[in-house]
mmCIF file of N, CA and C in Angstrom:
data_model
loop_
_atom_site.group_PDB
_atom_site.id
_atom_site.type_symbol
_atom_site.label_atom_id
_atom_site.label_comp_id
_atom_site.label_asym_id
_atom_site.label_seq_id
_atom_site.Cartn_x
_atom_site.Cartn_y
_atom_site.Cartn_z
ATOM 1 N N MET A 222 -23.683 -54.697 113.743
ATOM 2 C CA MET A 222 -24.356 -54.090 112.641
ATOM 3 C C MET A 222 -24.892 -52.723 113.074
ATOM 4 N N ILE A 223 -24.766 -51.734 112.186
ATOM 5 C CA ILE A 223 -25.221 -50.374 112.473
ATOM 6 C C ILE A 223 -26.696 -50.281 112.155
ATOM 7 N N PRO A 224 -27.467 -49.764 113.138
ATOM 8 C CA PRO A 224 -28.904 -49.655 112.865
ATOM 9 C C PRO A 224 -29.182 -48.538 111.854
ATOM 10 N N MET A 225 -30.183 -48.693 111.045
ATOM 11 C CA MET A 225 -30.578 -47.706 110.043
ATOM 12 C C MET A 225 -31.348 -46.577 110.731
ATOM 13 N N LEU A 226 -31.114 -45.358 110.264
ATOM 14 C CA LEU A 226 -31.838 -44.216 110.797
ATOM 15 C C LEU A 226 -33.219 -44.140 110.172
ATOM 16 N N ASP A 227 -34.091 -43.533 110.923
ATOM 17 C CA ASP A 227 -35.432 -43.270 110.395
ATOM 18 C C ASP A 227 -35.261 -42.363 109.174
ATOM 19 N N PRO A 228 -35.915 -42.654 108.061
ATOM 20 C CA PRO A 228 -35.771 -41.840 106.850
ATOM 21 C C PRO A 228 -36.085 -40.362 107.089
ATOM 22 N N ARG A 229 -37.035 -40.086 107.990
ATOM 23 C CA ARG A 229 -37.358 -38.692 108.278
ATOM 24 C C ARG A 229 -36.194 -37.993 108.977
ATOM 25 N N LEU A 230 -35.539 -38.695 109.898
ATOM 26 C CA LEU A 230 -34.389 -38.132 110.605
ATOM 27 C C LEU A 230 -33.229 -37.929 109.640
ATOM 28 N N ASP A 231 -33.046 -38.880 108.744
ATOM 29 C CA ASP A 231 -31.995 -38.772 107.736
ATOM 30 C C ASP A 231 -32.237 -37.548 106.847
ATOM 31 N N LEU A 232 -33.478 -37.331 106.442
ATOM 32 C CA LEU A 232 -33.837 -36.167 105.623
ATOM 33 C C LEU A 232 -33.598 -34.875 106.408
ATOM 34 N N TYR A 233 -33.982 -34.873 107.678
ATOM 35 C CA TYR A 233 -33.786 -33.693 108.530
ATOM 36 C C TYR A 233 -32.301 -33.354 108.636
ATOM 37 N N ILE A 234 -31.466 -34.343 108.840
ATOM 38 C CA ILE A 234 -30.019 -34.125 108.948
ATOM 39 C C ILE A 234 -29.478 -33.549 107.647
ATOM 40 N N LYS A 235 -29.939 -34.043 106.515
ATOM 41 C CA LYS A 235 -29.496 -33.522 105.217
ATOM 42 C C LYS A 235 -29.914 -32.068 105.028
ATOM 43 N N VAL A 236 -31.146 -31.735 105.431
ATOM 44 C CA VAL A 236 -31.638 -30.351 105.295
ATOM 45 C C VAL A 236 -30.820 -29.418 106.185
ATOM 46 N N VAL A 237 -30.561 -29.814 107.422
ATOM 47 C CA VAL A 237 -29.777 -28.984 108.339
ATOM 48 C C VAL A 237 -28.355 -28.815 107.805
ATOM 49 N N ALA A 238 -27.770 -29.873 107.305
ATOM 50 C CA ALA A 238 -26.419 -29.791 106.746
ATOM 51 C C ALA A 238 -26.403 -28.859 105.537
ATOM 52 N N HIS A 239 -27.412 -28.941 104.690
ATOM 53 C CA HIS A 239 -27.492 -28.076 103.515
ATOM 54 C C HIS A 239 -27.602 -26.617 103.938
ATOM 55 N N ARG A 240 -28.445 -26.326 104.930
ATOM 56 C CA ARG A 240 -28.598 -24.951 105.414
ATOM 57 C C ARG A 240 -27.307 -24.439 106.032
ATOM 58 N N LEU A 241 -26.607 -25.303 106.748
ATOM 59 C CA LEU A 241 -25.334 -24.907 107.354
ATOM 60 C C LEU A 241 -24.310 -24.561 106.282
ATOM 61 N N VAL A 242 -24.216 -25.380 105.255
ATOM 62 C CA VAL A 242 -23.293 -25.108 104.151
ATOM 63 C C VAL A 242 -23.673 -23.814 103.455
ATOM 64 N N PHE A 243 -24.968 -23.611 103.220
ATOM 65 C CA PHE A 243 -25.441 -22.382 102.574
ATOM 66 C C PHE A 243 -25.103 -21.171 103.430
ATOM 67 N N SER A 244 -25.285 -21.262 104.758
ATOM 68 C CA SER A 244 -24.976 -20.157 105.665
ATOM 69 C C SER A 244 -23.488 -19.847 105.655
ATOM 70 N N LEU A 245 -22.666 -20.872 105.703
ATOM 71 C CA LEU A 245 -21.219 -20.661 105.670
ATOM 72 C C LEU A 245 -20.800 -20.028 104.351
ATOM 73 N N HIS A 246 -21.418 -20.470 103.262
ATOM 74 C CA HIS A 246 -21.131 -19.908 101.951
ATOM 75 C C HIS A 246 -21.498 -18.419 101.926
ATOM 76 N N SER A 247 -22.642 -18.063 102.493
ATOM 77 C CA SER A 247 -23.077 -16.666 102.549
ATOM 78 C C SER A 247 -22.109 -15.819 103.376
ATOM 79 N N ILE A 248 -21.645 -16.363 104.479
ATOM 80 C CA ILE A 248 -20.693 -15.640 105.334
ATOM 81 C C ILE A 248 -19.394 -15.399 104.584
ATOM 82 N N VAL A 249 -18.903 -16.389 103.888
ATOM 83 C CA VAL A 249 -17.650 -16.242 103.128
ATOM 84 C C VAL A 249 -17.817 -15.209 102.022
ATOM 85 N N ILE A 250 -18.923 -15.261 101.297
ATOM 86 C CA ILE A 250 -19.166 -14.292 100.224
ATOM 87 C C ILE A 250 -19.238 -12.879 100.800
ATOM 88 N N THR A 251 -19.935 -12.704 101.914
ATOM 89 C CA THR A 251 -20.033 -11.392 102.556
ATOM 90 C C THR A 251 -18.657 -10.904 102.980
ATOM 91 N N TRP A 252 -17.862 -11.776 103.573
ATOM 92 C CA TRP A 252 -16.507 -11.395 104.011
ATOM 93 C C TRP A 252 -15.651 -10.977 102.821
ATOM 94 N N VAL A 253 -15.703 -11.728 101.738
ATOM 95 C CA VAL A 253 -14.925 -11.393 100.537
ATOM 96 C C VAL A 253 -15.378 -10.046 99.986
ATOM 97 N N PHE A 254 -16.686 -9.839 99.901
ATOM 98 C CA PHE A 254 -17.215 -8.570 99.402
ATOM 99 C C PHE A 254 -16.740 -7.405 100.260
ATOM 100 N N MET A 255 -16.860 -7.532 101.582
ATOM 101 C CA MET A 255 -16.468 -6.445 102.483
ATOM 102 C C MET A 255 -14.961 -6.180 102.414
ATOM 103 N N THR A 256 -14.170 -7.228 102.274
ATOM 104 C CA THR A 256 -12.728 -7.056 102.148
ATOM 105 C C THR A 256 -12.390 -6.284 100.882
ATOM 106 N N LYS A 257 -13.014 -6.655 99.784
ATOM 107 C CA LYS A 257 -12.766 -5.961 98.516
ATOM 108 C C LYS A 257 -13.296 -4.533 98.563
ATOM 109 N N PHE A 258 -14.473 -4.345 99.153
ATOM 110 C CA PHE A 258 -15.040 -3.010 99.266
ATOM 111 C C PHE A 258 -14.139 -2.101 100.089
ATOM 112 N N ASN A 259 -13.672 -2.583 101.236
ATOM 113 C CA ASN A 259 -12.803 -1.776 102.096
ATOM 114 C C ASN A 259 -11.494 -1.431 101.410
ATOM 115 N N ALA A 260 -10.944 -2.369 100.656
ATOM 116 C CA ALA A 260 -9.697 -2.089 99.926
ATOM 117 C C ALA A 260 -9.938 -1.012 98.872
ATOM 118 N N ARG A 261 -11.049 -1.109 98.162
ATOM 119 C CA ARG A 261 -11.371 -0.107 97.133
ATOM 120 C C ARG A 261 -11.664 1.250 97.764
ATOM 121 N N TYR A 262 -12.346 1.251 98.902
ATOM 122 C CA TYR A 262 -12.643 2.490 99.620
ATOM 123 C C TYR A 262 -11.351 3.202 100.007
ATOM 124 N N LYS A 263 -10.389 2.433 100.500
ATOM 125 C CA LYS A 263 -9.107 3.037 100.892
ATOM 126 C C LYS A 263 -8.359 3.599 99.688
ATOM 127 N N GLN A 264 -8.543 3.003 98.516
ATOM 128 C CA GLN A 264 -7.918 3.517 97.296
ATOM 129 C C GLN A 264 -8.604 4.786 96.820
ATOM 130 N N ALA A 265 -9.926 4.820 96.906
ATOM 131 C CA ALA A 265 -10.696 5.904 96.302
ATOM 132 C C ALA A 265 -10.833 7.127 97.201
ATOM 133 N N ILE A 266 -10.997 6.932 98.491
ATOM 134 C CA ILE A 266 -11.243 8.043 99.408
ATOM 135 C C ILE A 266 -9.914 8.521 99.986
ATOM 136 N N THR A 267 -9.570 9.750 99.643
ATOM 137 C CA THR A 267 -8.301 10.330 100.087
ATOM 138 C C THR A 267 -8.557 11.248 101.276
ATOM 139 N N PRO A 268 -7.490 11.694 101.954
ATOM 140 C CA PRO A 268 -7.670 12.656 103.046
ATOM 141 C C PRO A 268 -8.370 13.942 102.597
ATOM 142 N N ALA A 269 -8.179 14.331 101.332
ATOM 143 C CA ALA A 269 -8.861 15.519 100.821
ATOM 144 C C ALA A 269 -10.379 15.304 100.800
ATOM 145 N N HIS A 270 -10.820 14.100 100.454
ATOM 146 C CA HIS A 270 -12.250 13.788 100.476
ATOM 147 C C HIS A 270 -12.790 13.863 101.908
ATOM 148 N N LEU A 271 -12.025 13.329 102.839
ATOM 149 C CA LEU A 271 -12.441 13.345 104.235
ATOM 150 C C LEU A 271 -12.553 14.781 104.746
ATOM 151 N N LEU A 272 -11.592 15.627 104.358
ATOM 152 C CA LEU A 272 -11.622 17.031 104.766
ATOM 153 C C LEU A 272 -12.829 17.739 104.161
ATOM 154 N N ALA A 273 -13.128 17.454 102.903
ATOM 155 C CA ALA A 273 -14.297 18.052 102.255
ATOM 156 C C ALA A 273 -15.576 17.654 102.987
ATOM 157 N N ASN A 274 -15.675 16.407 103.397
ATOM 158 C CA ASN A 274 -16.838 15.938 104.142
ATOM 159 C C ASN A 274 -16.916 16.647 105.494
ATOM 160 N N LEU A 275 -15.786 16.796 106.131
ATOM 161 C CA LEU A 275 -15.729 17.438 107.441
ATOM 162 C C LEU A 275 -16.153 18.899 107.372
ATOM 163 N N LEU A 276 -15.830 19.579 106.276
ATOM 164 C CA LEU A 276 -16.120 21.005 106.136
ATOM 165 C C LEU A 276 -17.428 21.299 105.399
ATOM 166 N N HIS A 277 -18.118 20.283 104.935
ATOM 167 C CA HIS A 277 -19.398 20.490 104.249
ATOM 168 C C HIS A 277 -20.427 20.928 105.296
ATOM 169 N N PRO A 278 -21.127 22.042 105.047
ATOM 170 C CA PRO A 278 -22.058 22.564 106.055
ATOM 171 C C PRO A 278 -23.147 21.583 106.487
ATOM 172 N N ALA A 279 -23.647 20.790 105.579
ATOM 173 C CA ALA A 279 -24.713 19.849 105.943
ATOM 174 C C ALA A 279 -24.160 18.555 106.532
ATOM 175 N N LEU A 280 -23.029 18.094 106.040
ATOM 176 C CA LEU A 280 -22.472 16.810 106.492
ATOM 177 C C LEU A 280 -21.672 16.952 107.786
ATOM 178 N N GLN A 281 -20.773 17.917 107.812
ATOM 179 C CA GLN A 281 -19.929 18.208 108.973
ATOM 180 C C GLN A 281 -19.224 16.982 109.537
ATOM 181 N N GLY A 282 -18.948 16.006 108.679
ATOM 182 C CA GLY A 282 -18.225 14.815 109.116
ATOM 183 C C GLY A 282 -18.995 13.947 110.086
ATOM 184 N N LYS A 283 -20.318 14.071 110.115
ATOM 185 C CA LYS A 283 -21.137 13.332 111.090
ATOM 186 C C LYS A 283 -20.978 11.825 110.967
ATOM 187 N N LYS A 284 -20.778 11.330 109.748
ATOM 188 C CA LYS A 284 -20.681 9.876 109.555
ATOM 189 C C LYS A 284 -19.243 9.390 109.460
ATOM 190 N N LEU A 285 -18.287 10.295 109.644
ATOM 191 C CA LEU A 285 -16.882 9.886 109.615
ATOM 192 C C LEU A 285 -16.490 9.272 110.952
ATOM 193 N N LYS A 286 -15.617 8.308 110.894
ATOM 194 C CA LYS A 286 -15.063 7.729 112.115
ATOM 195 C C LYS A 286 -14.079 8.732 112.698
ATOM 196 N N SER A 287 -13.791 8.617 113.973
ATOM 197 C CA SER A 287 -12.871 9.571 114.615
ATOM 198 C C SER A 287 -11.489 9.509 113.969
ATOM 199 N N VAL A 288 -11.078 8.334 113.535
ATOM 200 C CA VAL A 288 -9.781 8.190 112.859
ATOM 201 C C VAL A 288 -9.783 8.984 111.549
ATOM 202 N N GLU A 289 -10.905 8.935 110.821
ATOM 203 C CA GLU A 289 -11.007 9.665 109.560
ATOM 204 C C GLU A 289 -11.012 11.179 109.800
ATOM 205 N N LYS A 290 -11.661 11.619 110.860
ATOM 206 C CA LYS A 290 -11.656 13.046 111.197
ATOM 207 C C LYS A 290 -10.238 13.511 111.515
ATOM 208 N N GLU A 291 -9.537 12.714 112.296
ATOM 209 C CA GLU A 291 -8.148 13.053 112.639
ATOM 210 C C GLU A 291 -7.280 13.091 111.387
ATOM 211 N N GLU A 292 -7.500 12.147 110.479
ATOM 212 C CA GLU A 292 -6.745 12.111 109.229
ATOM 213 C C GLU A 292 -7.025 13.359 108.394
ATOM 214 N N ALA A 293 -8.280 13.799 108.377
ATOM 215 C CA ALA A 293 -8.653 15.000 107.619
ATOM 216 C C ALA A 293 -7.985 16.239 108.189
ATOM 217 N N VAL A 294 -8.005 16.377 109.512
ATOM 218 C CA VAL A 294 -7.383 17.547 110.145
ATOM 219 C C VAL A 294 -5.865 17.494 109.978
ATOM 220 N N GLN A 295 -5.285 16.303 110.046
ATOM 221 C CA GLN A 295 -3.844 16.167 109.840
ATOM 222 C C GLN A 295 -3.468 16.559 108.414
ATOM 223 N N TYR A 296 -4.291 16.166 107.457
ATOM 224 C CA TYR A 296 -4.059 16.543 106.057
ATOM 225 C C TYR A 296 -4.117 18.060 105.913
ATOM 226 N N ALA A 297 -5.115 18.683 106.531
ATOM 227 C CA ALA A 297 -5.217 20.147 106.486
ATOM 228 C C ALA A 297 -4.007 20.790 107.142
ATOM 229 N N SER A 298 -3.568 20.223 108.248
ATOM 230 C CA SER A 298 -2.405 20.758 108.961
ATOM 231 C C SER A 298 -1.143 20.666 108.118
ATOM 232 N N ASP A 299 -0.992 19.566 107.402
ATOM 233 C CA ASP A 299 0.184 19.381 106.552
ATOM 234 C C ASP A 299 0.128 20.267 105.307
ATOM 235 N N THR A 300 -1.070 20.454 104.762
ATOM 236 C CA THR A 300 -1.230 21.175 103.502
ATOM 237 C C THR A 300 -1.424 22.673 103.703
ATOM 238 N N TRP A 301 -2.295 23.045 104.637
ATOM 239 C CA TRP A 301 -2.594 24.458 104.916
ATOM 240 C C TRP A 301 -2.560 24.693 106.426
ATOM 241 N N PRO A 302 -1.387 24.764 107.030
ATOM 242 C CA PRO A 302 -1.300 24.899 108.491
ATOM 243 C C PRO A 302 -2.041 26.112 109.045
ATOM 244 N N SER A 303 -2.077 27.195 108.285
ATOM 245 C CA SER A 303 -2.744 28.404 108.784
ATOM 246 C C SER A 303 -4.265 28.255 108.844
ATOM 247 N N MET A 304 -4.825 27.248 108.185
ATOM 248 C CA MET A 304 -6.276 27.043 108.164
ATOM 249 C C MET A 304 -6.790 26.194 109.328
ATOM 250 N N VAL A 305 -5.896 25.534 110.047
ATOM 251 C CA VAL A 305 -6.333 24.637 111.118
ATOM 252 C C VAL A 305 -7.131 25.376 112.193
ATOM 253 N N PRO A 306 -6.717 26.570 112.644
ATOM 254 C CA PRO A 306 -7.561 27.266 113.628
ATOM 255 C C PRO A 306 -8.978 27.558 113.108
ATOM 256 N N THR A 307 -9.095 27.887 111.830
ATOM 257 C CA THR A 307 -10.413 28.147 111.242
ATOM 258 C C THR A 307 -11.240 26.868 111.199
ATOM 259 N N ILE A 308 -10.592 25.754 110.891
ATOM 260 C CA ILE A 308 -11.295 24.460 110.870
ATOM 261 C C ILE A 308 -11.794 24.119 112.270
ATOM 262 N N ILE A 309 -10.984 24.379 113.266
ATOM 263 C CA ILE A 309 -11.385 24.107 114.653
ATOM 264 C C ILE A 309 -12.570 24.988 115.039
ATOM 265 N N LYS A 310 -12.536 26.257 114.628
ATOM 266 C CA LYS A 310 -13.669 27.152 114.902
ATOM 267 C C LYS A 310 -14.926 26.668 114.192
ATOM 268 N N PHE A 311 -14.768 26.180 112.973
ATOM 269 C CA PHE A 311 -15.913 25.636 112.220
ATOM 270 C C PHE A 311 -16.519 24.455 112.965
ATOM 271 N N GLN A 312 -15.664 23.550 113.425
ATOM 272 C CA GLN A 312 -16.160 22.374 114.138
ATOM 273 C C GLN A 312 -16.824 22.753 115.457
ATOM 274 N N ALA A 313 -16.281 23.779 116.119
ATOM 275 C CA ALA A 313 -16.833 24.208 117.408
ATOM 276 C C ALA A 313 -18.034 25.140 117.250
ATOM 277 N N LYS A 314 -18.276 25.581 116.012
ATOM 278 C CA LYS A 314 -19.381 26.509 115.704
ATOM 279 C C LYS A 314 -19.246 27.807 116.499
ATOM 280 N N THR A 315 -18.022 28.307 116.565
ATOM 281 C CA THR A 315 -17.770 29.583 117.221
ATOM 282 C C THR A 315 -17.517 30.636 116.157
ATOM 283 N N SER A 316 -17.434 31.876 116.577
ATOM 284 C CA SER A 316 -17.256 32.990 115.650
ATOM 285 C C SER A 316 -16.089 32.731 114.706
ATOM 286 N N PRO A 317 -16.263 32.942 113.444
ATOM 287 C CA PRO A 317 -17.350 33.569 112.700
ATOM 288 C C PRO A 317 -18.440 32.584 112.267
ATOM 289 N N PHE A 318 -18.391 31.352 112.729
ATOM 290 C CA PHE A 318 -19.371 30.323 112.335
ATOM 291 C C PHE A 318 -20.437 30.211 113.421
ATOM 292 N N GLN A 319 -21.501 30.962 113.254
ATOM 293 C CA GLN A 319 -22.564 30.985 114.258
ATOM 294 C C GLN A 319 -23.393 29.712 114.185
ATOM 295 N N ALA A 320 -23.808 29.245 115.345
ATOM 296 C CA ALA A 320 -24.566 27.988 115.425
ATOM 297 C C ALA A 320 -25.860 28.045 114.619
ATOM 298 N N CYS A 321 -26.464 29.219 114.498
ATOM 299 C CA CYS A 321 -27.736 29.320 113.764
ATOM 300 C C CYS A 321 -27.554 29.004 112.272
ATOM 301 N N LYS A 322 -26.327 29.096 111.776
ATOM 302 C CA LYS A 322 -26.064 28.796 110.369
ATOM 303 C C LYS A 322 -25.992 27.290 110.106
ATOM 304 N N PHE A 323 -26.019 26.493 111.154
ATOM 305 C CA PHE A 323 -25.872 25.047 111.013
ATOM 306 C C PHE A 323 -27.195 24.303 111.158
ATOM 307 N N THR A 324 -28.303 25.011 111.217
ATOM 308 C CA THR A 324 -29.597 24.341 111.342
ATOM 309 C C THR A 324 -29.913 23.594 110.039
ATOM 310 N N ASP A 325 -30.774 22.609 110.136
ATOM 311 C CA ASP A 325 -31.144 21.811 108.963
ATOM 312 C C ASP A 325 -31.769 22.673 107.867
ATOM 313 N N GLU A 326 -32.583 23.638 108.274
ATOM 314 C CA GLU A 326 -33.238 24.495 107.288
ATOM 315 C C GLU A 326 -32.209 25.271 106.470
ATOM 316 N N VAL A 327 -31.206 25.793 107.143
ATOM 317 C CA VAL A 327 -30.190 26.596 106.456
ATOM 318 C C VAL A 327 -29.327 25.711 105.569
ATOM 319 N N THR A 328 -28.859 24.589 106.095
ATOM 320 C CA THR A 328 -27.955 23.743 105.316
ATOM 321 C C THR A 328 -28.655 23.078 104.138
ATOM 322 N N LYS A 329 -29.982 22.907 104.214
ATOM 323 C CA LYS A 329 -30.718 22.328 103.085
ATOM 324 C C LYS A 329 -31.002 23.355 101.999
ATOM 325 N N ASP A 330 -31.286 24.595 102.422
ATOM 326 C CA ASP A 330 -31.692 25.638 101.473
ATOM 327 C C ASP A 330 -30.529 26.371 100.828
ATOM 328 N N VAL A 331 -29.398 26.441 101.492
ATOM 329 C CA VAL A 331 -28.253 27.213 100.976
ATOM 330 C C VAL A 331 -27.214 26.249 100.438
ATOM 331 N N GLU A 332 -26.780 26.487 99.213
ATOM 332 C CA GLU A 332 -25.749 25.655 98.597
ATOM 333 C C GLU A 332 -24.429 25.837 99.372
ATOM 334 N N PRO A 333 -23.613 24.792 99.481
ATOM 335 C CA PRO A 333 -22.352 24.892 100.214
ATOM 336 C C PRO A 333 -21.435 26.016 99.719
ATOM 337 N N LEU A 334 -21.397 26.257 98.423
ATOM 338 C CA LEU A 334 -20.538 27.338 97.910
ATOM 339 C C LEU A 334 -21.039 28.701 98.337
ATOM 340 N N ALA A 335 -22.338 28.867 98.413
ATOM 341 C CA ALA A 335 -22.904 30.149 98.850
ATOM 342 C C ALA A 335 -22.781 30.301 100.349
ATOM 343 N N TRP A 336 -22.809 29.226 101.058
ATOM 344 C CA TRP A 336 -22.754 29.234 102.504
ATOM 345 C C TRP A 336 -21.444 29.812 102.946
#
């Protein structure tokens, strides 16, 4: 004959099992959301968007992954090959792009089109 568990232990096991199921459910929902988000991101964000982010005076591609930066420069190379040296100078902050023009004060106060 199987001995009966203490009712408190039985309740504890049920609570732990419920929390485990809830945690697994949360993980699955998060994974599904991230999968759908990443798929939509890849549809919506084009190499032109990445290049715009890379060349924005305030953003300068700071939050782009290295793969995205490479994709942006490759897009520029394919579309406007003569502009790639200028893009490299922009990234390096060399002449005609002086480092003083990249300070937070300047990039916040001056609109990108005026910059």
